[in-house]
Coordinates of C-alpha atoms in Angstrom, one line a residue:
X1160 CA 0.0 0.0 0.0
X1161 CA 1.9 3.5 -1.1
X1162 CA 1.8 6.2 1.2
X1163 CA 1.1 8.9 -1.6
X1164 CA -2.0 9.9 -3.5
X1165 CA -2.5 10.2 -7.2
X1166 CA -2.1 13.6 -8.2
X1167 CA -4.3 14.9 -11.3
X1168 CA -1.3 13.8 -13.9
X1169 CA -0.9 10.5 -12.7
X1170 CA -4.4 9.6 -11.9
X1171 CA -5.2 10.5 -15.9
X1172 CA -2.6 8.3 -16.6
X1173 CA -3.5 5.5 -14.6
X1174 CA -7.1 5.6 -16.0
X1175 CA -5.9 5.8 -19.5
X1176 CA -3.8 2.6 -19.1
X1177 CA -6.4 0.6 -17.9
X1178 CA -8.9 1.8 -20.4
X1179 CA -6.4 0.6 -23.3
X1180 CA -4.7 -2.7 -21.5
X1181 CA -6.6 -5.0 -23.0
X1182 CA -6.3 -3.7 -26.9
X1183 CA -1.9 -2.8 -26.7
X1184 CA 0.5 -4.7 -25.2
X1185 CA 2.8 -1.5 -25.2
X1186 CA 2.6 1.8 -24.3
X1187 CA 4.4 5.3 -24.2
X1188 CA 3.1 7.7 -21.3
X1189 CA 3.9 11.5 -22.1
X1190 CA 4.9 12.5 -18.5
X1191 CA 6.7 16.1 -18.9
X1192 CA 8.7 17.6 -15.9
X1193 CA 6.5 17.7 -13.1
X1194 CA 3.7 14.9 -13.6
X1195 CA 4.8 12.7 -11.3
X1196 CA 7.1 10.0 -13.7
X1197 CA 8.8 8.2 -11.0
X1198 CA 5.3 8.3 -8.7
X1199 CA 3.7 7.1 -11.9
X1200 CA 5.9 4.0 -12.2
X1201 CA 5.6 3.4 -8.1
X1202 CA 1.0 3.2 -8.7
X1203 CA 1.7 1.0 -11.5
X1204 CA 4.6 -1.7 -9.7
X1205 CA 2.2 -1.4 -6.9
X1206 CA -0.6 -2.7 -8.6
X1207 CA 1.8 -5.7 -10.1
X1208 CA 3.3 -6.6 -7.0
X1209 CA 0.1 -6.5 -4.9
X1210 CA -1.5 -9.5 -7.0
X1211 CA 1.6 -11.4 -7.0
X1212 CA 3.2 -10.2 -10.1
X1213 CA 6.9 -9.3 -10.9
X1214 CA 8.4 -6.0 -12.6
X1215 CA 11.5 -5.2 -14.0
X1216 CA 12.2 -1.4 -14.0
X1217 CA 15.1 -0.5 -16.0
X1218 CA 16.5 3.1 -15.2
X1219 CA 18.7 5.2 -18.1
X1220 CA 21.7 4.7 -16.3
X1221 CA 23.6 3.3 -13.4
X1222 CA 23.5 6.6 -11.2
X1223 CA 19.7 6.5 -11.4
X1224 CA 19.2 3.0 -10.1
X1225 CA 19.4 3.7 -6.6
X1226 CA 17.9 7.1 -6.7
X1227 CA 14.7 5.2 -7.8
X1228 CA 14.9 2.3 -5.3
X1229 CA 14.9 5.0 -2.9
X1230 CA 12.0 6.8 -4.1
X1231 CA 9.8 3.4 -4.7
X1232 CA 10.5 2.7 -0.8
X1233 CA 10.1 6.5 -0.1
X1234 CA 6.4 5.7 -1.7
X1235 CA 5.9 2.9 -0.2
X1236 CA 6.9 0.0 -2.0
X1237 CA 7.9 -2.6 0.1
X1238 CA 11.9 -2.4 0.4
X1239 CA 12.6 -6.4 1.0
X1240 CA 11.0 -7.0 -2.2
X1241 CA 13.6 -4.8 -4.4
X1242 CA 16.6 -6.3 -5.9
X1243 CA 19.5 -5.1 -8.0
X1244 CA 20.2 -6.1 -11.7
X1245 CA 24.1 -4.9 -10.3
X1246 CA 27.1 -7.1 -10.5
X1247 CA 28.7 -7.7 -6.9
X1248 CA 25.7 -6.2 -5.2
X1249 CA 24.5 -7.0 -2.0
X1250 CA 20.5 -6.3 -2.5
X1251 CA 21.4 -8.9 -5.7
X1252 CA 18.5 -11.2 -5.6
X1253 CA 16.3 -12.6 -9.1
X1254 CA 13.5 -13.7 -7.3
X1255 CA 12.4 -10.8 -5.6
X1256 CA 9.2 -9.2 -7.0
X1257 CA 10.4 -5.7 -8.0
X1258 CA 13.7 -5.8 -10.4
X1259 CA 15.7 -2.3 -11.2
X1260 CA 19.1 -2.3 -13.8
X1261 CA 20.4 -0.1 -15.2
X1262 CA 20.0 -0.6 -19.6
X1263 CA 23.3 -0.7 -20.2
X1264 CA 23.7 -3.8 -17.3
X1265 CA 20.6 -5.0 -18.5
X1266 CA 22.2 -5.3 -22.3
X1267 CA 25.1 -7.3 -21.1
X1268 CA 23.0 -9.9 -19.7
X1269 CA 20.7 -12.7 -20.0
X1270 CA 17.1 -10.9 -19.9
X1271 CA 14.9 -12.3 -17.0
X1272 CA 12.1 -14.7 -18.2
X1273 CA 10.4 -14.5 -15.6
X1274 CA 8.6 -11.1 -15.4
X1275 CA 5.3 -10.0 -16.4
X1276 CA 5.8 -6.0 -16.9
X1277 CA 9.0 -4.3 -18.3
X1278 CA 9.1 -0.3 -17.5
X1279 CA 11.4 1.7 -19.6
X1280 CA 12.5 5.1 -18.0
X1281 CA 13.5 7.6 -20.3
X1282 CA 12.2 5.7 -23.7
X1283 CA 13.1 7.8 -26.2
X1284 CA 16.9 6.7 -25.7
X1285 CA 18.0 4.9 -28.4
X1286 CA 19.3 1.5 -27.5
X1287 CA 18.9 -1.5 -30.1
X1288 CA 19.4 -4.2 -27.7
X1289 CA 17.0 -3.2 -26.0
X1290 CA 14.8 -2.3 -28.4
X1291 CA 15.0 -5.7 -29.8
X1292 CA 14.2 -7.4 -26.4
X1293 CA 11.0 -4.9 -26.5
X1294 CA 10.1 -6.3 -29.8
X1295 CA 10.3 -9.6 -28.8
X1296 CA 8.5 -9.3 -25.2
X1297 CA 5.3 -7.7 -27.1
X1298 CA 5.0 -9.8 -30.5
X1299 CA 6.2 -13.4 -29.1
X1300 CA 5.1 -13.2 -24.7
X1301 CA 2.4 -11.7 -22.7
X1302 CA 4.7 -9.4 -21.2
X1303 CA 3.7 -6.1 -21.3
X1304 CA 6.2 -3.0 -22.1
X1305 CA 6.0 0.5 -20.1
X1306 CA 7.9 3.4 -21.5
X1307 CA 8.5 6.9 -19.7
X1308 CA 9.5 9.6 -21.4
X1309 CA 9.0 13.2 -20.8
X1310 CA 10.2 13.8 -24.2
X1311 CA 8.8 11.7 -26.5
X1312 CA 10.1 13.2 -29.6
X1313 CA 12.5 10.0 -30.7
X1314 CA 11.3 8.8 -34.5
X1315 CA 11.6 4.7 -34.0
X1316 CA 9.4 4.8 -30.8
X1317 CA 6.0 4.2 -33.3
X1318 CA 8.0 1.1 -34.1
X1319 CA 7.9 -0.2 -30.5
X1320 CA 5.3 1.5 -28.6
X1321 CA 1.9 0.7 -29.9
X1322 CA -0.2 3.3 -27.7
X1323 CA 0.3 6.8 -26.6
X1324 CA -0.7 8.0 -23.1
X1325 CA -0.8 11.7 -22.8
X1326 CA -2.4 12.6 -19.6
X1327 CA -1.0 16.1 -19.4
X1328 CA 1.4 18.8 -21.3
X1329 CA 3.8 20.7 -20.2
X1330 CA 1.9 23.8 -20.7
X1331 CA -1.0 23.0 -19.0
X1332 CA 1.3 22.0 -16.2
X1333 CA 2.9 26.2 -15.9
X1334 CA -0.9 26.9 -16.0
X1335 CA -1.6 25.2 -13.0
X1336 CA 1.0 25.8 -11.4
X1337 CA 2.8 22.3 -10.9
X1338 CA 5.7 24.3 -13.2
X1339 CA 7.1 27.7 -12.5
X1340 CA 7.2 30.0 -15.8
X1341 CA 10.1 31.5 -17.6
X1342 CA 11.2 34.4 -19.0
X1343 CA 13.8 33.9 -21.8
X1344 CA 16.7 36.0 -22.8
X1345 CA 19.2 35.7 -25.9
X1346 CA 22.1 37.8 -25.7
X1347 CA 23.7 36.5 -28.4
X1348 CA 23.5 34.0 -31.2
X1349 CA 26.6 32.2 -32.7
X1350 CA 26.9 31.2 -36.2
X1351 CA 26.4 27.9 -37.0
X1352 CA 26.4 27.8 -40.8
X1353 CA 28.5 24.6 -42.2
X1354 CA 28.2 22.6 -39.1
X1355 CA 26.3 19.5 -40.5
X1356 CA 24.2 17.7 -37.5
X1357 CA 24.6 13.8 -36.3
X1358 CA 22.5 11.5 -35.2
X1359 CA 23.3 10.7 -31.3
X1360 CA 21.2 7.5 -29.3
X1361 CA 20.2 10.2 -26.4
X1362 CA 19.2 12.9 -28.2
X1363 CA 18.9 12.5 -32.2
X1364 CA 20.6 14.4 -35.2
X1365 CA 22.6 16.9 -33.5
X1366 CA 25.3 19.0 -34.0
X1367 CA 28.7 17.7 -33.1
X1368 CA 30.5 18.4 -30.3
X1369 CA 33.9 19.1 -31.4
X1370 CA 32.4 21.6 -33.9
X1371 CA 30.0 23.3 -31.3
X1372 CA 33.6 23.9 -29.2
X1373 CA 35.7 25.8 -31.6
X1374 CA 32.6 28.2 -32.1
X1375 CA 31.8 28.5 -28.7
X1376 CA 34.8 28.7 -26.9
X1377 CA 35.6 31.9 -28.2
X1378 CA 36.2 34.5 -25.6
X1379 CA 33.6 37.0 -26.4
X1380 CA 31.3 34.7 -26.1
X1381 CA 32.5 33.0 -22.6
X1382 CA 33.0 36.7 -21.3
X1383 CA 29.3 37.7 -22.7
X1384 CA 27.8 34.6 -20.8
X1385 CA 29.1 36.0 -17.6
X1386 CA 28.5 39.5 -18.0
X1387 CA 25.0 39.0 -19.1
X1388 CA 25.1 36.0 -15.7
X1389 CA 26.1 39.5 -13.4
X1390 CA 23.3 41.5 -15.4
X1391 CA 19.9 39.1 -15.4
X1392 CA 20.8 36.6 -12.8
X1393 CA 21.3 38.4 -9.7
X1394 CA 23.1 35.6 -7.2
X1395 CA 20.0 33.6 -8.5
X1396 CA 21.0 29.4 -8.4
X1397 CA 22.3 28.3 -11.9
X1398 CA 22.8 25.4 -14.0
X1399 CA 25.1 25.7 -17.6
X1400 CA 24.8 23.5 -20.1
X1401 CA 27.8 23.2 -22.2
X1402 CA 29.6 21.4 -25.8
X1403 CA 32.5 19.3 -24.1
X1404 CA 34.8 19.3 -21.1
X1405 CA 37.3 22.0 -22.5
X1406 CA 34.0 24.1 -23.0
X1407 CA 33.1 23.4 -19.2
X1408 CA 35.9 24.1 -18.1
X1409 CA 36.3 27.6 -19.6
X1410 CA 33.2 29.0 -18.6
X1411 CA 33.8 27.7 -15.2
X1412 CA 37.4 29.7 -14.6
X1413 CA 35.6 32.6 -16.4
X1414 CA 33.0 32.6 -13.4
X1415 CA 35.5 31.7 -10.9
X1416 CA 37.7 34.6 -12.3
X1417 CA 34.7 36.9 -11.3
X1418 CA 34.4 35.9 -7.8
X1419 CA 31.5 34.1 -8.4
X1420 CA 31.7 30.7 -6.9
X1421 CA 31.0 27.9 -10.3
X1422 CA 31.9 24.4 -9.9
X1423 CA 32.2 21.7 -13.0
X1424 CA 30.1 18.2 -13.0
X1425 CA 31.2 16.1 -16.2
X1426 CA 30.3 12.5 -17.1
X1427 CA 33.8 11.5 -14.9
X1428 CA 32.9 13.1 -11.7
X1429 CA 33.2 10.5 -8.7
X1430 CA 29.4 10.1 -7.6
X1431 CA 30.9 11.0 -3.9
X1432 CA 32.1 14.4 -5.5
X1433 CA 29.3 15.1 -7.6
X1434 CA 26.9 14.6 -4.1
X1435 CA 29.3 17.1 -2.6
X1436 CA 29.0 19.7 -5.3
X1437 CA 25.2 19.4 -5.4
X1438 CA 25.1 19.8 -1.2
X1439 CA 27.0 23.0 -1.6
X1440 CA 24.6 23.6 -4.7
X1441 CA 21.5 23.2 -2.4
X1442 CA 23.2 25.5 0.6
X1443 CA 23.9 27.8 -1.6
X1444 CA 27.8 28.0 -1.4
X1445 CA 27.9 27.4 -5.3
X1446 CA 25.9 29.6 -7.0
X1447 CA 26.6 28.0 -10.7
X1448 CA 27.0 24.5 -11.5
X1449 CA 28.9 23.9 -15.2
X1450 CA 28.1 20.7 -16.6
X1451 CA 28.3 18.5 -20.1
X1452 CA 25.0 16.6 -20.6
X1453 CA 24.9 15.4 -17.2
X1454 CA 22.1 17.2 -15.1
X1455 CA 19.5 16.4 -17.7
X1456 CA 17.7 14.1 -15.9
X1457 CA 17.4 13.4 -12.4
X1458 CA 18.8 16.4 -11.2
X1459 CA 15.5 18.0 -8.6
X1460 CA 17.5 21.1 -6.5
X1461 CA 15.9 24.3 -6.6
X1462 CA 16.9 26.1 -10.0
X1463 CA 16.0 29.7 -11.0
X1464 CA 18.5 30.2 -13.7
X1465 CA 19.7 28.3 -16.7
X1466 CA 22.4 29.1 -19.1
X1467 CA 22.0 27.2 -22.5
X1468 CA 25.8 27.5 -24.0
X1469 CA 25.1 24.2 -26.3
X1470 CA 23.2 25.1 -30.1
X1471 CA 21.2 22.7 -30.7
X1472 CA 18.7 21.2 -33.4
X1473 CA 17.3 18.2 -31.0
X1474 CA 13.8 18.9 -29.1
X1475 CA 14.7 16.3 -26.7
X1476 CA 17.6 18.2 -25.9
X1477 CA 16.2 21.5 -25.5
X1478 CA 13.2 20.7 -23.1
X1479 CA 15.0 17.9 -21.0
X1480 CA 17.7 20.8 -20.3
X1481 CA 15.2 23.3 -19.9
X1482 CA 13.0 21.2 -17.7
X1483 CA 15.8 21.1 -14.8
X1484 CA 14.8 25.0 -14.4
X1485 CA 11.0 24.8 -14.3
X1486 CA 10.0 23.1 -10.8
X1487 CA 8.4 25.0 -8.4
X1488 CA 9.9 25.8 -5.0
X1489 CA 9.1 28.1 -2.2
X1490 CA 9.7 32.1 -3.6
X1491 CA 10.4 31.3 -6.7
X1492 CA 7.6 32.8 -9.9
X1493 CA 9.5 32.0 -12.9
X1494 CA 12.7 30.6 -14.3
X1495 CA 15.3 32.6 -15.9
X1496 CA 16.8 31.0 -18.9
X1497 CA 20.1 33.1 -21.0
X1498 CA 20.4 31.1 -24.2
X1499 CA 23.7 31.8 -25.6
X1500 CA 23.0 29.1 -27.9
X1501 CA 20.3 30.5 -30.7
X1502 CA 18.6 27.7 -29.8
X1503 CA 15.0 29.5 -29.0
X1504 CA 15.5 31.1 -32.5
X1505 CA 15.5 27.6 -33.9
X1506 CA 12.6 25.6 -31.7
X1507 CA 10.7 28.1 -29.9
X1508 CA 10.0 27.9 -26.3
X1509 CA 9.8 24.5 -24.3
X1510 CA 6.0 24.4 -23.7
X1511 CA 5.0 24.7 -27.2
X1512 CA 6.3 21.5 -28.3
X1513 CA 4.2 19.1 -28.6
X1514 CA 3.0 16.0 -30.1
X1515 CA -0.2 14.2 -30.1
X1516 CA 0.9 10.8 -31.6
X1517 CA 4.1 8.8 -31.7
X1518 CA 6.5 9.4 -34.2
X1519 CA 7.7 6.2 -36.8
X1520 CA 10.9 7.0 -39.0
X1521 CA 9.7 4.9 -41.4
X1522 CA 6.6 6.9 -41.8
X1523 CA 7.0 9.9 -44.1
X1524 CA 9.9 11.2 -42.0
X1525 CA 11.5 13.8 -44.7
X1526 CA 8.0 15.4 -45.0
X1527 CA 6.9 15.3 -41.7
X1528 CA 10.5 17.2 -40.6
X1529 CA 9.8 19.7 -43.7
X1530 CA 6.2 20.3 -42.9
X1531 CA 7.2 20.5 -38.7
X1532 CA 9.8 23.3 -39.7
X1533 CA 7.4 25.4 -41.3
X1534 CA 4.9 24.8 -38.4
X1535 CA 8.3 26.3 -36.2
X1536 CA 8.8 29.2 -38.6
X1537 CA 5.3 30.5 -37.8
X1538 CA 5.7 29.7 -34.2
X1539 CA 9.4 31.2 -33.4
X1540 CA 9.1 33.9 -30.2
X1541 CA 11.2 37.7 -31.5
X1542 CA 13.5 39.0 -29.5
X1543 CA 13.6 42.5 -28.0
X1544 CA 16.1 44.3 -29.8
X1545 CA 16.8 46.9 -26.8
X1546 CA 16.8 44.1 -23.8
X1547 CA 16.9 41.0 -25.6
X1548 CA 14.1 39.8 -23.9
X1549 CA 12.5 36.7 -26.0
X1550 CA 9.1 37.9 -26.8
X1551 CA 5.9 35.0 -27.4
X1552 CA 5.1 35.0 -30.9
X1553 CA 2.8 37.7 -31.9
X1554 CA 3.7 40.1 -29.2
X1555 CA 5.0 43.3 -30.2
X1556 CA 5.8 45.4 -27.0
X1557 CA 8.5 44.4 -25.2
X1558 CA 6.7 43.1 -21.9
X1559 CA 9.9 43.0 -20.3
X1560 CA 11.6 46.9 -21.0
X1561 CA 8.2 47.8 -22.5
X1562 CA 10.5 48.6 -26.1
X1563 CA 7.7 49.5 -29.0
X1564 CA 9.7 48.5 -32.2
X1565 CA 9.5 51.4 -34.8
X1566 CA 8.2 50.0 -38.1
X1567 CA 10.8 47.8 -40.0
X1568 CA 12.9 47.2 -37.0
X1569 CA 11.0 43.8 -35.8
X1570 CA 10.2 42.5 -39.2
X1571 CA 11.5 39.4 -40.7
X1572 CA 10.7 37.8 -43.9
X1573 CA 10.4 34.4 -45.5
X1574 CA 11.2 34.2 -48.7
X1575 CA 11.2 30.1 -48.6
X1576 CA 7.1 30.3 -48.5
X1577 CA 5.1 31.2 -51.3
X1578 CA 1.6 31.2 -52.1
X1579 CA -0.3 27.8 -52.8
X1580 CA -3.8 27.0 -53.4
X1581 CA -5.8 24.8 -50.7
X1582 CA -6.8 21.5 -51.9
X1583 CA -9.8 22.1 -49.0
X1584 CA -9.2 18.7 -47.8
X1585 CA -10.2 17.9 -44.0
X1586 CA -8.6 15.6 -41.6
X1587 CA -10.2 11.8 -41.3
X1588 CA -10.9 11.5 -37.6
X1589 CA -11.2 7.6 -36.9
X1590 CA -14.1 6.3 -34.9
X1591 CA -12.0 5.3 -32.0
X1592 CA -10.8 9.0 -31.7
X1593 CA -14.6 10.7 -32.1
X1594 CA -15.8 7.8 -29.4
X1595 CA -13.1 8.9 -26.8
X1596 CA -14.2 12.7 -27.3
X1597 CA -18.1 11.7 -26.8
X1598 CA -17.3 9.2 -23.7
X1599 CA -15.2 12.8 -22.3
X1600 CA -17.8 14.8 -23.4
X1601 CA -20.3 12.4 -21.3
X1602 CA -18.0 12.8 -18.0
X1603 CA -17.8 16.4 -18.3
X1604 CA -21.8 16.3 -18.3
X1605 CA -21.8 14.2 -15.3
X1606 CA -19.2 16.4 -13.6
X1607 CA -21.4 19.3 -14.2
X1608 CA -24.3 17.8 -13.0
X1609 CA -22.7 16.8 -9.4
X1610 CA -21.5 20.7 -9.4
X1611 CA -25.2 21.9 -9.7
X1612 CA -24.4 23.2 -13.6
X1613 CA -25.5 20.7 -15.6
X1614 CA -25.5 20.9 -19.3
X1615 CA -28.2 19.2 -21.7
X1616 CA -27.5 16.3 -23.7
X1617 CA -28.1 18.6 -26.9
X1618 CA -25.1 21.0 -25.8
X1619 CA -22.8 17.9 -25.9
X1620 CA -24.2 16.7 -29.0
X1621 CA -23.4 20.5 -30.3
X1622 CA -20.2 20.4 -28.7
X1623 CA -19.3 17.0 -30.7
X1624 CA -20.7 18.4 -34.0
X1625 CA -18.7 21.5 -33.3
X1626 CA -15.3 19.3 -33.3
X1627 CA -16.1 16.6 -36.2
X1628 CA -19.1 18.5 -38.4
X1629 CA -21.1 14.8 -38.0
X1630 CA -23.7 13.9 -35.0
X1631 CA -22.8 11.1 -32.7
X1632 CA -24.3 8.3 -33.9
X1633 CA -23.8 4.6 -32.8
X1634 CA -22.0 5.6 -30.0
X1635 CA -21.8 4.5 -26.5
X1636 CA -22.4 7.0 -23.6
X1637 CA -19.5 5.2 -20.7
X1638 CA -17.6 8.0 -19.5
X1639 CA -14.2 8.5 -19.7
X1640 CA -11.3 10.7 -17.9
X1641 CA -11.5 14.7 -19.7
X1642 CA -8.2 15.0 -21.3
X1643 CA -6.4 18.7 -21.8
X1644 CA -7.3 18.4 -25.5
X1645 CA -11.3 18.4 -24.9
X1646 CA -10.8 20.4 -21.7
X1647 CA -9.2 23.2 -23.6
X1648 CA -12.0 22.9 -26.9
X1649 CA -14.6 23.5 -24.3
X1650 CA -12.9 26.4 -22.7
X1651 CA -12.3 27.8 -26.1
X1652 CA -16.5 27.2 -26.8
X1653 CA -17.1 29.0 -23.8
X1654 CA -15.0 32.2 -24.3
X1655 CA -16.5 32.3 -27.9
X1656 CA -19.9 32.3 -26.6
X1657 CA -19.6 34.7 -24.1
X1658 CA -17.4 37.3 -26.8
X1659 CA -21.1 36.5 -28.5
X1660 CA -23.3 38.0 -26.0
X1661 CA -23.6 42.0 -26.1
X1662 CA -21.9 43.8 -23.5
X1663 CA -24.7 47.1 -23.7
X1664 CA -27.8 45.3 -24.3
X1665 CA -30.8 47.4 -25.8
X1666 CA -33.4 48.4 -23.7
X1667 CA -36.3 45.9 -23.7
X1668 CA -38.9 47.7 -25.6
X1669 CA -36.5 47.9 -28.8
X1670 CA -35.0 44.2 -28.2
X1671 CA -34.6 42.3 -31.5
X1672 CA -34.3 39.1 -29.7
X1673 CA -38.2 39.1 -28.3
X1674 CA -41.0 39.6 -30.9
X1675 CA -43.5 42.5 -30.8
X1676 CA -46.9 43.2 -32.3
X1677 CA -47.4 45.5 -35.7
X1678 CA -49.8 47.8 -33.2
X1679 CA -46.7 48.2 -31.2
X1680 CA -44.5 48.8 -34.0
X1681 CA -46.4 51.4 -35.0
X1682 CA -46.4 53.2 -31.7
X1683 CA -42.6 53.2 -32.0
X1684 CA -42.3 54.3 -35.6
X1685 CA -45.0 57.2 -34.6
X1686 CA -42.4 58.6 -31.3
X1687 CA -39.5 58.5 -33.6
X1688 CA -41.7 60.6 -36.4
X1689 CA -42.5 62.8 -33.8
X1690 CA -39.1 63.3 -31.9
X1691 CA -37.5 64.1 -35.8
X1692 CA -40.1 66.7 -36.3
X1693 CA -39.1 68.6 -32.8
X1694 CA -35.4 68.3 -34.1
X1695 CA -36.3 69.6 -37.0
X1696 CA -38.7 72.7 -35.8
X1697 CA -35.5 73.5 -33.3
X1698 CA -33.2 73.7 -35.9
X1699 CA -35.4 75.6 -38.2
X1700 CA -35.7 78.3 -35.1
X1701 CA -32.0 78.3 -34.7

């Protein structure tokens, strides 16, 4: 029995799961920073181990597989009943019910036959071993496959994961509150023409590291990253994410050169000296921490500011590093975030990435990328040419310095898009998809109802017809868990009804919305005869 309750994210989840368990034997759940992943995983062992059942959890890497064993018994999971995938280690024990390892451990060895769920934390990591055990689990066993990811973004996961489970977004999540917001800042942008990008495991096509360093370890940029550090930050605690060591380690003397006390976490740091460095992190003896691709996941401590020193083209990338900036603590409103890497110019902000089904590599991928760019170009946030402040998209004063562009000066144009005729084709909405919205639409009636608002079953008929132009025929009426999608579509029906209604309404004698009788008519057309004539006789006096 865990000691925690669901929160909305993971309760969504959990609901979602079993409503598909039957039909996939695979799913990917879209938890973004702050849902809950590692509670997530703890309801769902939970549920396993409670009817006798045995998991396998398999963390990203090693450093991660005791941090989770720790949360699990935080939750509640019963601690005699974890054992290590770990060579030489004492909790080493394959019968116990709950299994973690690490995947590169678990490549190295003889995969357990006898579990009955596989949960894969941070999916979209490439791994083909892996991969291939995942293949084999769902199309030749009964085993069923679990993947985590708060950046599902990776373009073989179609291939593996049948089902997508999206309880929440990352937007939705700074709107409530279970994420601080940002405010963005680019004070300079390197150029990154001829650099040709690579395809990593982690992270996707990518720039290369060794190129990234030449360009970015130039000392006006280093210096600008600290100077514009001393301007926005103000003491405030810091991550940097940088290309390589060498890269690290020159911003780092740079800081420590300013008096400002910066320490440097690589993929070699001890794990006694990185604990050390994050202690005096969280006491606040180090005000910046410099690291390589390290504090990308798992990292938790309070974070206000993040410098992005690494360009990049990958979007699993950009909002894992981000993501380490945007948890709530006590005090804190927003996140500050200094890219020195162009970065926002070329994906736009964190929260505005999405995606609403899993992506397959062999599916169209050059014209999905081509037609996901353009989408980007349209999207991009401008920055404030007096503070550099990164304005949303359509914005035009500065709500930062309150800088009103003169005309020309905030003005970019694509030549790359010219006009095309629209071939008015509409998107094919399967039935599946138009029976989840009705069986949402159904809860949100019943949710009303129990509030003392209900609505009619003709407004959600409406509502549906609104979203698919068809009435719901054939379809059942079980309710089902409101997702942010539907949520947000009746949100938007409700603003556009009420920007409807008139804000003066006419007096009731001259309504339009009511009928009246010709004898009354007439009474009206007679007074305004009347009161033109007195205008008329007072002007003629004049």
């Amino acid at each position: 029995m865990l000691n925690i309750t669901e929160n909305f994210a993971q309760k969504r989840a959990l609901d979602m799961l079993r409503r598909d368990w039957k039909q996939h034997n695979s799913f990917m759940v879209y938890a973004p920073t702050g849902a809950g992943k590692t509670g997530m995983a703890a309801f769902i062992v939970d549920g396993f181990v409670s009817r006798g059942m045995r998991v396998l959890f398999c963390a990203p890497y090693i450093t991660l597989v005791t941090q989770t064993a720790a949360r699990f018994v935080q939750y509640g999971l019963p601690e005699d009943e974890i054992g290590y995938i770990w060579s030489n280690h004492p909790n080493y024990d394959p019968e116990k019910k709950i299994q973690i390892a690490s995947a590169d451990t678990l490549i190295r060895r003889n995969f357990p036959d006898n579990i009955d769920l596989l949960i894969v934390d941070e999916a979209h990591i490439r791994r083909a071993q892996l991969l291939g055990v995942i293949k084999h689990l769902t199309e030749k066993t009964n085993v069923k496959v679990i993947g985590l990811s708060g950046t599902p973004f990776s373009p073989f996961l179609g291939k593996y994961y049948k089902r997508l489970i999206k309880p929440t977004t990352m937007k939705e999540l700074i709107q409530r509150g279970d994420l601080s917001g940002y405010e963005f800042f680019a004070p300079s942008k390197p150029d990154l023409s001829g650099i040709r990008p690579k395809k990593s495991e982690e992270f996707g096509s990518d720039y290369t590291d060794g190129d990234l360093a030449e360009i970015m370890c130039g000392a006006d940029l280093v210096g600008d990253i600290v100077k514009s550090w001393l301007r926005h930050a103000h003491d405030l605690p810091t991550i940097c994410f940088c290309v390589n060591q060498d890269h690290a380690g020159f911003i780092t003397n740079e800081f420590l050169r300013c008096g400002i006390n910066a320490e440097r976490v690589i993929a070699e740091t001890p794990s006694e000296e990185r604990e050390m460095i994050f202690h005096r992190f969280a006491q606040g003896a180090t005000k910046v921490i410099v690291n390589v691709s390290v504090l990308t996941a798992g990292f938790d401590s309070d974070v206000r500011c993040i410098i992005y020193a690494r360009p990049t083209k990958s979007e699993i990338r950009w909002c894992q590093a981000l993501g380490r900036g945007l948890r709530t603590a006590q005090g804190k409103e927003t996140c500050l975030i200094l890219d020195h890497s162009g970065s926002v110019h070329r994906l736009g902000f964190p929260d505005s990435i999405e995606y609403n089904e899993l992506p397959s590599s062999r599916d169209g991928e050059k014209k999905s990328g081509s037609r996901k760019e353009t989408e980007k170009t349209e999207k991009k946030p401008r920055e404030c040419t007096q503070c550099h402040f990164m304005k949303p998209a359509g914005v035009y004063v500065c709500p930062k310095c309150g800088f009103k562009p003169v005309g020309g000066d905030d003005v970019e144009t694509d030549t790359s898009r010219d006009l095309s005729r629209m071939n008015g084709k509409t998107r094919e909405f399967t039935r599946e998809e138009m029976q989840n919205w009705w069986s949402q639409l159904r809860f949100y009636q019943r949710q009303r109802a129990m509030s003392g608002k209900p609505v009619s079953d003709g407004w959600c008929k409406h509502t549906f017809h609104d979203k698919f132009g068809v009435w719901p025929r054939s379809l059942h009426d079980n309710p089902m868990q409101i997702s942010p999608e539907v949520n947000n579509f009746i949100k938007w029906k409700q603003i556009k009804f009420a920007k409807k209604r008139p804000v003066n309404p006419e007096p009731e004698e001259f309504s339009l919305a009511r009928p009246v009788s010709i004898n009354t008519a007439k009474e009206h057309v007679k007074e305004l005869k009347k009161t033109m004539e007195r205008t008329l006789a007072e002007r003629g006096k004049a």
